[in-house]
Amino acid sequence: MLKKTLKITGIILLVLVATAVAIPFFFKGKITRLIKEQINKNIAAKVDFSDVDLSLFRNFPRLSVALDSLRVTGIDEFSEDTLVSAQRINVALDLFSVFGSEMKIHSIRVDHPRVHAIVHKNGHANWNITLPDTAAAATASGASKPFKMALQQYAVTDGYVSYKDDSSHMSCEISGLNHSGKGDFTSDEFVLQTSTQTAALSFNYGGIPYLIRTRANVGADFQIDNKINKYTFKVDDLTINDLKLHTEGFFQLVNDSTYDMDIRFNGPSLDFKSILSLVPAMYSKDFAGIKTSGQASLAGSVKGRYDSKHIPAYHVDLEVKNGFFQYPDLPKPVKNINLVVKTDNPDGVTDHTVVEIPQGHIEMEETPFDFRMLLKTPVSDPYIDAAAKGRLDLAKVAQFVKLEAGTRLAGVLNADMHVRGNLSAVQKQQYEKFDAGGTLGLTGFSYASTPYPTPISIEDLLLTFNPKNVTLNELKGGYGKTHFEAGGVLNNLLAYMLQHQPLDGSLNVKADLVDLDQLMGTTGAGGSTAVKTDTAAAHTGATGEAFAVPANINFTLHAGVDQIHYGNLDLRQVSGNLRIADETVKLENVRAEGLDGLMVLNGAYSTKISKKTPVFAMSYDLQKLDVQKTFYAFNSVQKLMPAGKYIAGKFSSRLTMDGVLGSDMKPDLKTLNGNGTVLLVDGALKDFAPTDKLAQALHLDQLKDIPVKDIKTAFSFKNGRVIVDPFHVKVKDIDMEVGGSHGFDQTLDYDVAMKLPRSLLGGQANNVVNDLVAKAGSKGVNVKMNDQVALPVKVGGTMTSPVLKMDLKSALAGTADGLKQQATDLVKARVDSAKQQLKDTAQAVGKQALKDAGTALKNQLLGNKDTTGKKSETLDDTKKKAQDAGKGLLNGLFNKKKAG
């Protein structure tokens, strides 16, 4: 009995396990369809996920539904922006709710989410993707709701959140976000217990960074009122780095894009060290061991409504008195730190914001540095009143502040500058209404670190401030082997700093030597530029982002460099312009001597259309460059003219092309379009696999080493292939017409029309032709023999492994057919000629016969006698002449030629 019971129990357990394993497979299709249906009904965006994973064991006894690699991308103006992505979203469901029309969600866990919230200047937000709610209408018509929320807990692990609002110049970035919450979401009123940690939190508003990569830790209980969507809280242990604050208030969701809030915070008992922790560089350098003293206070509030047209009123006060800090292993302190910062916006109107630093003072080794600032009406017409004055010996900074290991710093900074007035006065060129003056100088500056061991030095730097602009009077410096000088102007620095208007200016730079290998951290020995370019691009691509050209820069750089070195490329007497404007970098008329010739380059790189896939365009004019040196110096030449590797000599070329770059900064070869010309001035093609193979097939050693001179052709490229127009090559007595295409993947598709002398074809081929000529001669036909054979060749395969298709037998047969036709044409021509001569002779004889007959008849009738002394020709004589003439023509046509 016991054995039977155990057996039945085992069978039941086996069935239960099998059922638990099988149920997810039975319902996977239904759940997948339901997820997609609900997404399409509620979301106006592109939603994609790689898989749906179902399990009864992960959250037993509930059914676990997981979406892998979820990605939500916007549409229309946000079509290139990903709103949300997540490695996995796991949802725990009531198993039996799957069978009915209601589905109950118990818990949600989101792993590695990335959220990019964006508001454009027009107020449009990329998260407004929900379609109109039809739930109320469905309920009224008697239909049941598809979901019933029974959520008890949720969690977010290792999240990233980016918020950028261009309409209000506000941004926030959170990385390393871990957040969890527990509560009974089925109730209208309940307490939500939350825990939140961030690895780095940054907040910027109006160009002012209030938080920079700070750590945050908060455990808060929220009183939730679902009837009015209001969340009330009171927190005593909000921690930002080493700063602990008390905060309380409420946050209320009015609708999907409108929020009401009233939040207050303050630090009831702060010291200077807690404020010092907000400085990222200080907080990361043995912060726990720093000696500090001084008092500090921090308080603020945020109150009002946030929507597309309004922001809440806010107020922040920060004060530091008699601050002092000293690292335990450094000899000198930084002392007498006094700072007052007041930021006030009374009504949420951005233009009513006032930022004031009435005093700022700091001392290092009894040397003071003082500054102040007042900023008002930042939107309509910024008013600024600011000044800074002091001297700083950079060589002594390491005595006060701990620098990165291996960092060396030297130089003396002198500042004495002031500015006062409204920005509109500068824009209207009313310089008498705007006061600006002073200088900023730097002498004997030097900086080096472990990542950049080669020091950068500035012998002299002098900036002069005036109402019109900031003038760079002098700049002399060096980096490694490079020595440079520069001068120029910045015309609207304040508008750039206060209103994000384009920074307008120009700079003239001269340098003796620029070693790009050194600047880019590569070693020039033994490597080619092409290889390093790929390596650099791969390194760039590791970040997954291309270099974005700033949108608010309008700057021109006029450069002249005696020599530029980069891998195998050495350029001399380099000059040209670099212009940055409209999110585009342009190279204009860049000229250089190098590769044994002259180069002129123009180009552009732009991220205006897309920050992820930049577009580029370029053109160059190369004159009499060394082919192989150019091949190894430029990636583009390796793709466009791969045969250049095997050509020794000179060439000239012109090229225009455009295309798209990927996030790794490499061209997308399928998008490249362009055309150009190339002229091989003088050189030789040697060790080239396609011609070597052709030489081997025809037993013609002449094709193994082909001289090239004054060969010109045009080319274009599209969809990954280079199309080369037909061009003519002559190798001794061999004529070749070459044309076709090759791919960027080195595949070949070329046609070669060859004309070969018979003397090069060998004995067997020539015997065929000679036999045809002899046969024609045996029949009395003098055939002019064609000394050349036309041979078409198809070249496929790849550059290093070519495949040839040709038919020499057919080509010879074609020659034989030509000889036969030539003989036929010759015979026909002779017959036609003879017929014409017979006709002409008959006509002549006939005319003479008529004449002779008439003369004879006349003499007979008149009794005249011949007065010439000769016998008159009779009609019989004329007939005899006609017969003799005909015989002569026939004999000339058919007589065989005597052997000579």
mmCIF file of N, CA and C in Angstrom, residues 52 55 102 121 147 224 233 236 247 259 261 270 397 454 483-484 516 552 601 694 698 729 772 869 871:
data_model
loop_
_atom_site.group_PDB
_atom_site.id
_atom_site.type_symbol
_atom_site.label_atom_id
_atom_site.label_comp_id
_atom_site.label_asym_id
_atom_site.label_seq_id
_atom_site.Cartn_x
_atom_site.Cartn_y
_atom_site.Cartn_z
ATOM 1 N N VAL A 52 10.385 37.101 -25.600
ATOM 2 C CA VAL A 52 9.533 37.024 -24.415
ATOM 3 C C VAL A 52 9.866 35.716 -23.707
ATOM 4 N N SER A 55 8.215 31.868 -17.406
ATOM 5 C CA SER A 55 8.686 30.888 -16.438
ATOM 6 C C SER A 55 7.737 30.834 -15.245
ATOM 7 N N GLU A 102 -8.966 39.517 -17.281
ATOM 8 C CA GLU A 102 -8.205 40.435 -16.460
ATOM 9 C C GLU A 102 -6.842 39.839 -16.138
ATOM 10 N N LYS A 121 13.049 72.999 -28.113
ATOM 11 C CA LYS A 121 12.781 74.410 -27.873
ATOM 12 C C LYS A 121 11.315 74.767 -28.108
ATOM 13 N N PHE A 147 -6.574 44.962 -17.829
ATOM 14 C CA PHE A 147 -5.611 44.782 -16.746
ATOM 15 C C PHE A 147 -6.236 45.170 -15.414
ATOM 16 N N ILE A 224 0.787 58.112 -0.365
ATOM 17 C CA ILE A 224 0.209 58.139 -1.708
ATOM 18 C C ILE A 224 -1.299 58.311 -1.620
ATOM 19 N N PHE A 233 5.762 63.650 1.381
ATOM 20 C CA PHE A 233 6.918 62.987 1.986
ATOM 21 C C PHE A 233 7.575 63.896 3.029
ATOM 22 N N ASP A 236 14.473 62.855 6.575
ATOM 23 C CA ASP A 236 15.482 63.443 7.457
ATOM 24 C C ASP A 236 16.908 63.039 7.099
ATOM 25 N N THR A 247 14.396 67.333 4.144
ATOM 26 C CA THR A 247 13.502 67.809 3.091
ATOM 27 C C THR A 247 12.098 67.269 3.319
ATOM 28 N N TYR A 259 2.746 69.088 -13.433
ATOM 29 C CA TYR A 259 3.025 68.663 -12.069
ATOM 30 C C TYR A 259 2.959 69.872 -11.139
ATOM 31 N N MET A 261 4.072 71.105 -7.166
ATOM 32 C CA MET A 261 5.020 70.690 -6.126
ATOM 33 C C MET A 261 5.229 71.805 -5.123
ATOM 34 N N LEU A 270 25.320 72.289 9.432
ATOM 35 C CA LEU A 270 26.325 71.982 8.427
ATOM 36 C C LEU A 270 27.669 72.559 8.835
ATOM 37 N N VAL A 397 50.293 75.183 -6.272
ATOM 38 C CA VAL A 397 48.979 74.567 -6.085
ATOM 39 C C VAL A 397 49.106 73.184 -5.478
ATOM 40 N N THR A 454 54.134 64.255 -22.051
ATOM 41 C CA THR A 454 54.796 65.358 -22.746
ATOM 42 C C THR A 454 54.169 66.671 -22.306
ATOM 43 N N HIS A 483 56.293 74.176 -31.784
ATOM 44 C CA HIS A 483 56.292 75.529 -31.242
ATOM 45 C C HIS A 483 55.267 76.335 -32.039
ATOM 46 N N PHE A 484 54.417 77.074 -31.332
ATOM 47 C CA PHE A 484 53.333 77.765 -32.029
ATOM 48 C C PHE A 484 53.169 79.184 -31.500
ATOM 49 N N LEU A 516 51.406 64.671 -35.404
ATOM 50 C CA LEU A 516 50.099 64.128 -35.043
ATOM 51 C C LEU A 516 50.222 62.781 -34.344
ATOM 52 N N ASN A 552 26.709 76.002 -31.187
ATOM 53 C CA ASN A 552 26.790 77.440 -30.951
ATOM 54 C C ASN A 552 28.226 77.957 -31.090
ATOM 55 N N LEU A 601 43.165 70.329 -50.596
ATOM 56 C CA LEU A 601 42.077 69.574 -49.977
ATOM 57 C C LEU A 601 40.979 70.520 -49.506
ATOM 58 N N LEU A 694 47.457 36.701 -66.362
ATOM 59 C CA LEU A 694 47.224 36.825 -67.795
ATOM 60 C C LEU A 694 48.499 36.515 -68.566
ATOM 61 N N LEU A 698 48.928 33.339 -71.356
ATOM 62 C CA LEU A 698 49.271 33.593 -72.755
ATOM 63 C C LEU A 698 50.755 33.368 -73.046
ATOM 64 N N VAL A 729 46.025 51.031 -72.856
ATOM 65 C CA VAL A 729 47.385 50.713 -72.410
ATOM 66 C C VAL A 729 48.095 49.979 -73.537
ATOM 67 N N LEU A 772 45.869 29.259 -94.017
ATOM 68 C CA LEU A 772 44.770 29.963 -94.676
ATOM 69 C C LEU A 772 45.278 30.881 -95.778
ATOM 70 N N GLY A 869 48.086 58.490 -145.875
ATOM 71 C CA GLY A 869 49.127 57.592 -146.344
ATOM 72 C C GLY A 869 49.014 56.233 -145.723
ATOM 73 N N LYS A 871 46.496 52.887 -144.404
ATOM 74 C CA LYS A 871 45.251 52.227 -144.760
ATOM 75 C C LYS A 871 44.191 52.569 -143.741
#
